[in-house]
Amino acid sequence: MATAAERTAMRRAITLAARGLGATSPNPVVGCVILDAAGEQAGEGFHQRAGGPHAEVHALRAAGERARGGTALVTLEPCNHTGRTGPCAQALVEAGVSHVVYAVSDPNPQATGGADTLRAAGVQVEQGLLADEAETGNTAWLTSVRLGRPYVLWKYAATLDGRIAAADATSRWITSPEARADVHRLRAEADAVVVGSGTARADDPQLGVRGVEGAVQPLRVVVDTGATAVRPGARVLDGSAPTLIAVADDAEAGHLPEDAVLRLPRAAAGPGLDIGALLAALHTRGVRSVLLEGGPTLAGAFVAAGAVDTVVGYLAPVLLGTGPAALADAGISTISQALRLDVTETVRIGPDLRITAVPVPARKGN
């Protein structure tokens, strides 16, 4: 049974872990708090950058000798393998920690086993404290490990009647400055930002993060099947962040920088590229979280492929009546096929409303 001090420490560890969002891939975000033998906080830390010290190491360094005989509260099971850094389970043993409490088991077969190593060394180990909260904070990485592809968050901004632009194609700006600033937070937390050719043609987006201190710029990806939307001089090619232009295997892309071109097979049915192949290619490059920003055709392709894990909609108190909808053909022809969502959060952002929802798992037999 966790003590009040341990619950407080785990909540702090979860908060710390979130500081690493967007900077740790292909590793998870992890937070750690060390309590000394008297139950007082002695050190804390979080995984800050891939290849850098893990959360436990930062916390142990801060705690020093006070870690001996103390308790480590960690959001994820301490790793048990040697990669660019050593195994955290062994570091905890060598520091003399007598008790480890972790929230979520590590599903990565290369890193799991830390709990067993700790127990074998005589360390008392407990699992599951605030597991739901810790899992929510690490959902992108956990999803990528479990599914073998990046986690995908589809973000869109629309009027209250679901329009993303007026009939004359004008779209700047439907939502408020506050909502647009919040989108930059989403970009900062993602490994890659993905848009389609329609967005590239209409908006010439730069796709970088602005206004978020210390943000790591995400990989910018444009799905440009025919290699006709991104032209020399496009803002996405400005060199401020890495960029990939995903084109069909048979597309003529000589006008694009060779190292920015990602060739993929076309979709088996309908226009566009194979979404599974796109996500697999990104996963191979270490991308564990994708922010899908549009437009409606590409979003429809992702929904049809079953590759949307979370939807974030910014709704402005505006009515247009005509104009393109947020979602195009998603392979849904009847109400029984509709993708049902569970709303997990609603928040006012300036004058707008941000709605976060996740797909409802299909019932067995459906």
PDB file of N, CA and C in Angstrom, residues 83-141:
ATOM      1  N   GLY A  83      22.123   0.331 -23.826  1.00  0.00           N
ATOM      2  CA  GLY A  83      22.074   0.915 -25.160  1.00  0.00           C
ATOM      3  C   GLY A  83      23.110   2.023 -25.217  1.00  0.00           C
ATOM      4  N   ARG A  84      22.653   3.233 -25.509  1.00  0.00           N
ATOM      5  CA  ARG A  84      23.572   4.376 -25.447  1.00  0.00           C
ATOM      6  C   ARG A  84      23.868   4.755 -23.997  1.00  0.00           C
ATOM      7  N   THR A  85      23.040   4.245 -23.068  1.00  0.00           N
ATOM      8  CA  THR A  85      23.272   4.418 -21.640  1.00  0.00           C
ATOM      9  C   THR A  85      23.150   3.058 -20.969  1.00  0.00           C
ATOM     10  N   GLY A  86      23.600   2.969 -19.715  1.00  0.00           N
ATOM     11  CA  GLY A  86      23.553   1.699 -19.000  1.00  0.00           C
ATOM     12  C   GLY A  86      22.169   1.398 -18.448  1.00  0.00           C
ATOM     13  N   PRO A  87      21.971   0.177 -17.931  1.00  0.00           N
ATOM     14  CA  PRO A  87      20.668  -0.228 -17.391  1.00  0.00           C
ATOM     15  C   PRO A  87      20.339   0.506 -16.092  1.00  0.00           C
ATOM     16  N   CYS A  88      19.149   1.093 -16.045  1.00  0.00           N
ATOM     17  CA  CYS A  88      18.752   1.858 -14.862  1.00  0.00           C
ATOM     18  C   CYS A  88      18.517   0.958 -13.656  1.00  0.00           C
ATOM     19  N   ALA A  89      18.066  -0.275 -13.900  1.00  0.00           N
ATOM     20  CA  ALA A  89      17.859  -1.188 -12.776  1.00  0.00           C
ATOM     21  C   ALA A  89      19.154  -1.390 -12.003  1.00  0.00           C
ATOM     22  N   GLN A  90      20.245  -1.581 -12.725  1.00  0.00           N
ATOM     23  CA  GLN A  90      21.537  -1.785 -12.071  1.00  0.00           C
ATOM     24  C   GLN A  90      22.007  -0.515 -11.366  1.00  0.00           C
ATOM     25  N   ALA A  91      21.717   0.646 -11.949  1.00  0.00           N
ATOM     26  CA  ALA A  91      22.102   1.913 -11.316  1.00  0.00           C
ATOM     27  C   ALA A  91      21.390   2.094  -9.979  1.00  0.00           C
ATOM     28  N   LEU A  92      20.133   1.688  -9.921  1.00  0.00           N
ATOM     29  CA  LEU A  92      19.384   1.785  -8.666  1.00  0.00           C
ATOM     30  C   LEU A  92      19.950   0.837  -7.612  1.00  0.00           C
ATOM     31  N   VAL A  93      20.336  -0.372  -8.049  1.00  0.00           N
ATOM     32  CA  VAL A  93      20.935  -1.337  -7.122  1.00  0.00           C
ATOM     33  C   VAL A  93      22.249  -0.788  -6.573  1.00  0.00           C
ATOM     34  N   GLU A  94      23.101  -0.278  -7.451  1.00  0.00           N
ATOM     35  CA  GLU A  94      24.408   0.226  -7.029  1.00  0.00           C
ATOM     36  C   GLU A  94      24.295   1.448  -6.118  1.00  0.00           C
ATOM     37  N   ALA A  95      23.204   2.206  -6.256  1.00  0.00           N
ATOM     38  CA  ALA A  95      23.003   3.376  -5.400  1.00  0.00           C
ATOM     39  C   ALA A  95      22.479   2.999  -4.021  1.00  0.00           C
ATOM     40  N   GLY A  96      22.121   1.731  -3.850  1.00  0.00           N
ATOM     41  CA  GLY A  96      21.654   1.283  -2.551  1.00  0.00           C
ATOM     42  C   GLY A  96      20.189   1.551  -2.269  1.00  0.00           C
ATOM     43  N   VAL A  97      19.409   1.831  -3.315  1.00  0.00           N
ATOM     44  CA  VAL A  97      17.969   2.027  -3.128  1.00  0.00           C
ATOM     45  C   VAL A  97      17.349   0.723  -2.639  1.00  0.00           C
ATOM     46  N   SER A  98      16.506   0.789  -1.636  1.00  0.00           N
ATOM     47  CA  SER A  98      15.929  -0.433  -1.069  1.00  0.00           C
ATOM     48  C   SER A  98      14.515  -0.722  -1.538  1.00  0.00           C
ATOM     49  N   HIS A  99      13.867   0.259  -2.176  1.00  0.00           N
ATOM     50  CA  HIS A  99      12.462   0.105  -2.548  1.00  0.00           C
ATOM     51  C   HIS A  99      12.235   0.853  -3.865  1.00  0.00           C
ATOM     52  N   VAL A 100      11.638   0.189  -4.843  1.00  0.00           N
ATOM     53  CA  VAL A 100      11.320   0.817  -6.131  1.00  0.00           C
ATOM     54  C   VAL A 100       9.836   0.636  -6.404  1.00  0.00           C
ATOM     55  N   VAL A 101       9.177   1.722  -6.703  1.00  0.00           N
ATOM     56  CA  VAL A 101       7.765   1.697  -7.092  1.00  0.00           C
ATOM     57  C   VAL A 101       7.671   2.272  -8.503  1.00  0.00           C
ATOM     58  N   TYR A 102       7.145   1.485  -9.444  1.00  0.00           N
ATOM     59  CA  TYR A 102       6.982   2.005 -10.797  1.00  0.00           C
ATOM     60  C   TYR A 102       5.519   1.896 -11.217  1.00  0.00           C
ATOM     61  N   ALA A 103       5.108   2.777 -12.130  1.00  0.00           N
ATOM     62  CA  ALA A 103       3.700   2.856 -12.504  1.00  0.00           C
ATOM     63  C   ALA A 103       3.319   1.862 -13.593  1.00  0.00           C
ATOM     64  N   VAL A 104       4.102   1.809 -14.674  1.00  0.00           N
ATOM     65  CA  VAL A 104       3.736   1.029 -15.864  1.00  0.00           C
ATOM     66  C   VAL A 104       4.867   0.077 -16.229  1.00  0.00           C
ATOM     67  N   SER A 105       4.533  -1.159 -16.541  1.00  0.00           N
ATOM     68  CA  SER A 105       5.532  -2.129 -17.000  1.00  0.00           C
ATOM     69  C   SER A 105       6.049  -1.743 -18.379  1.00  0.00           C
ATOM     70  N   ASP A 106       7.301  -2.015 -18.646  1.00  0.00           N
ATOM     71  CA  ASP A 106       7.907  -1.708 -19.937  1.00  0.00           C
ATOM     72  C   ASP A 106       7.540  -2.799 -20.935  1.00  0.00           C
ATOM     73  N   PRO A 107       6.776  -2.467 -22.007  1.00  0.00           N
ATOM     74  CA  PRO A 107       6.388  -3.475 -22.997  1.00  0.00           C
ATOM     75  C   PRO A 107       7.455  -3.760 -24.039  1.00  0.00           C
ATOM     76  N   ASN A 108       8.562  -3.005 -23.999  1.00  0.00           N
ATOM     77  CA  ASN A 108       9.626  -3.182 -24.983  1.00  0.00           C
ATOM     78  C   ASN A 108      10.429  -4.432 -24.623  1.00  0.00           C
ATOM     79  N   PRO A 109      10.394  -5.472 -25.460  1.00  0.00           N
ATOM     80  CA  PRO A 109      11.098  -6.717 -25.119  1.00  0.00           C
ATOM     81  C   PRO A 109      12.599  -6.550 -24.951  1.00  0.00           C
ATOM     82  N   GLN A 110      13.173  -5.484 -25.531  1.00  0.00           N
ATOM     83  CA  GLN A 110      14.616  -5.258 -25.401  1.00  0.00           C
ATOM     84  C   GLN A 110      14.987  -4.657 -24.054  1.00  0.00           C
ATOM     85  N   ALA A 111      14.022  -4.027 -23.385  1.00  0.00           N
ATOM     86  CA  ALA A 111      14.338  -3.295 -22.154  1.00  0.00           C
ATOM     87  C   ALA A 111      13.681  -3.867 -20.914  1.00  0.00           C
ATOM     88  N   THR A 112      12.695  -4.744 -21.089  1.00  0.00           N
ATOM     89  CA  THR A 112      11.950  -5.238 -19.940  1.00  0.00           C
ATOM     90  C   THR A 112      12.819  -6.150 -19.078  1.00  0.00           C
ATOM     91  N   GLY A 113      12.350  -6.424 -17.866  1.00  0.00           N
ATOM     92  CA  GLY A 113      13.098  -7.288 -16.957  1.00  0.00           C
ATOM     93  C   GLY A 113      13.766  -6.548 -15.828  1.00  0.00           C
ATOM     94  N   GLY A 114      13.622  -5.223 -15.809  1.00  0.00           N
ATOM     95  CA  GLY A 114      14.243  -4.438 -14.756  1.00  0.00           C
ATOM     96  C   GLY A 114      13.726  -4.789 -13.374  1.00  0.00           C
ATOM     97  N   ALA A 115      12.435  -5.061 -13.276  1.00  0.00           N
ATOM     98  CA  ALA A 115      11.852  -5.418 -11.980  1.00  0.00           C
ATOM     99  C   ALA A 115      12.456  -6.710 -11.448  1.00  0.00           C
ATOM    100  N   ASP A 116      12.655  -7.683 -12.335  1.00  0.00           N
ATOM    101  CA  ASP A 116      13.247  -8.961 -11.909  1.00  0.00           C
ATOM    102  C   ASP A 116      14.685  -8.761 -11.432  1.00  0.00           C
ATOM    103  N   THR A 117      15.428  -7.925 -12.136  1.00  0.00           N
ATOM    104  CA  THR A 117      16.815  -7.639 -11.730  1.00  0.00           C
ATOM    105  C   THR A 117      16.852  -7.005 -10.348  1.00  0.00           C
ATOM    106  N   LEU A 118      15.948  -6.078 -10.105  1.00  0.00           N
ATOM    107  CA  LEU A 118      15.887  -5.413  -8.805  1.00  0.00           C
ATOM    108  C   LEU A 118      15.547  -6.404  -7.697  1.00  0.00           C
ATOM    109  N   ARG A 119      14.549  -7.235  -7.949  1.00  0.00           N
ATOM    110  CA  ARG A 119      14.153  -8.216  -6.926  1.00  0.00           C
ATOM    111  C   ARG A 119      15.287  -9.182  -6.635  1.00  0.00           C
ATOM    112  N   ALA A 120      15.990  -9.606  -7.678  1.00  0.00           N
ATOM    113  CA  ALA A 120      17.101 -10.541  -7.494  1.00  0.00           C
ATOM    114  C   ALA A 120      18.205  -9.939  -6.631  1.00  0.00           C
ATOM    115  N   ALA A 121      18.294  -8.611  -6.628  1.00  0.00           N
ATOM    116  CA  ALA A 121      19.312  -7.931  -5.829  1.00  0.00           C
ATOM    117  C   ALA A 121      18.801  -7.592  -4.431  1.00  0.00           C
ATOM    118  N   GLY A 122      17.589  -8.038  -4.116  1.00  0.00           N
ATOM    119  CA  GLY A 122      17.044  -7.804  -2.787  1.00  0.00           C
ATOM    120  C   GLY A 122      16.272  -6.513  -2.629  1.00  0.00           C
ATOM    121  N   VAL A 123      15.974  -5.839  -3.732  1.00  0.00           N
ATOM    122  CA  VAL A 123      15.210  -4.594  -3.678  1.00  0.00           C
ATOM    123  C   VAL A 123      13.720  -4.917  -3.655  1.00  0.00           C
ATOM    124  N   GLN A 124      12.981  -4.272  -2.783  1.00  0.00           N
ATOM    125  CA  GLN A 124      11.529  -4.436  -2.756  1.00  0.00           C
ATOM    126  C   GLN A 124      10.934  -3.680  -3.938  1.00  0.00           C
ATOM    127  N   VAL A 125      10.091  -4.338  -4.727  1.00  0.00           N
ATOM    128  CA  VAL A 125       9.555  -3.740  -5.950  1.00  0.00           C
ATOM    129  C   VAL A 125       8.034  -3.805  -5.940  1.00  0.00           C
ATOM    130  N   GLU A 126       7.404  -2.704  -6.296  1.00  0.00           N
ATOM    131  CA  GLU A 126       5.950  -2.649  -6.436  1.00  0.00           C
ATOM    132  C   GLU A 126       5.600  -1.999  -7.762  1.00  0.00           C
ATOM    133  N   GLN A 127       4.472  -2.401  -8.305  1.00  0.00           N
ATOM    134  CA  GLN A 127       4.047  -1.930  -9.624  1.00  0.00           C
ATOM    135  C   GLN A 127       2.617  -1.411  -9.557  1.00  0.00           C
ATOM    136  N   GLY A 128       2.308  -0.414 -10.425  1.00  0.00           N
ATOM    137  CA  GLY A 128       0.924  -0.015 -10.644  1.00  0.00           C
ATOM    138  C   GLY A 128       0.468   1.262  -9.975  1.00  0.00           C
ATOM    139  N   LEU A 129       1.314   1.935  -9.202  1.00  0.00           N
ATOM    140  CA  LEU A 129       0.898   3.166  -8.536  1.00  0.00           C
ATOM    141  C   LEU A 129       0.634   4.254  -9.589  1.00  0.00           C
ATOM    142  N   LEU A 130      -0.592   4.776  -9.611  1.00  0.00           N
ATOM    143  CA  LEU A 130      -1.017   5.813 -10.566  1.00  0.00           C
ATOM    144  C   LEU A 130      -0.735   5.396 -12.009  1.00  0.00           C
ATOM    145  N   ALA A 131      -0.979   4.124 -12.290  1.00  0.00           N
ATOM    146  CA  ALA A 131      -0.655   3.579 -13.611  1.00  0.00           C
ATOM    147  C   ALA A 131      -1.423   4.271 -14.733  1.00  0.00           C
ATOM    148  N   ASP A 132      -2.709   4.546 -14.515  1.00  0.00           N
ATOM    149  CA  ASP A 132      -3.509   5.164 -15.578  1.00  0.00           C
ATOM    150  C   ASP A 132      -2.971   6.551 -15.928  1.00  0.00           C
ATOM    151  N   GLU A 133      -2.608   7.327 -14.909  1.00  0.00           N
ATOM    152  CA  GLU A 133      -2.079   8.665 -15.173  1.00  0.00           C
ATOM    153  C   GLU A 133      -0.739   8.587 -15.897  1.00  0.00           C
ATOM    154  N   ALA A 134       0.111   7.676 -15.470  1.00  0.00           N
ATOM    155  CA  ALA A 134       1.425   7.537 -16.102  1.00  0.00           C
ATOM    156  C   ALA A 134       1.296   7.041 -17.537  1.00  0.00           C
ATOM    157  N   GLU A 135       0.350   6.127 -17.773  1.00  0.00           N
ATOM    158  CA  GLU A 135       0.163   5.603 -19.129  1.00  0.00           C
ATOM    159  C   GLU A 135      -0.343   6.695 -20.053  1.00  0.00           C
ATOM    160  N   THR A 136      -1.256   7.531 -19.571  1.00  0.00           N
ATOM    161  CA  THR A 136      -1.757   8.636 -20.382  1.00  0.00           C
ATOM    162  C   THR A 136      -0.622   9.573 -20.790  1.00  0.00           C
ATOM    163  N   GLY A 137       0.285   9.845 -19.872  1.00  0.00           N
ATOM    164  CA  GLY A 137       1.400  10.736 -20.183  1.00  0.00           C
ATOM    165  C   GLY A 137       2.393  10.153 -21.159  1.00  0.00           C
ATOM    166  N   ASN A 138       2.418   8.845 -21.286  1.00  0.00           N
ATOM    167  CA  ASN A 138       3.379   8.172 -22.162  1.00  0.00           C
ATOM    168  C   ASN A 138       2.673   7.428 -23.291  1.00  0.00           C
ATOM    169  N   THR A 139       1.456   7.857 -23.614  1.00  0.00           N
ATOM    170  CA  THR A 139       0.621   7.088 -24.536  1.00  0.00           C
ATOM    171  C   THR A 139       1.225   6.961 -25.928  1.00  0.00           C
ATOM    172  N   ALA A 140       1.926   7.999 -26.402  1.00  0.00           N
ATOM    173  CA  ALA A 140       2.489   7.923 -27.751  1.00  0.00           C
ATOM    174  C   ALA A 140       3.519   6.815 -27.849  1.00  0.00           C
ATOM    175  N   TRP A 141       4.460   6.787 -26.922  1.00  0.00           N
ATOM    176  CA  TRP A 141       5.508   5.767 -26.973  1.00  0.00           C
ATOM    177  C   TRP A 141       4.934   4.378 -26.737  1.00  0.00           C
TER     178      TRP A 141
END
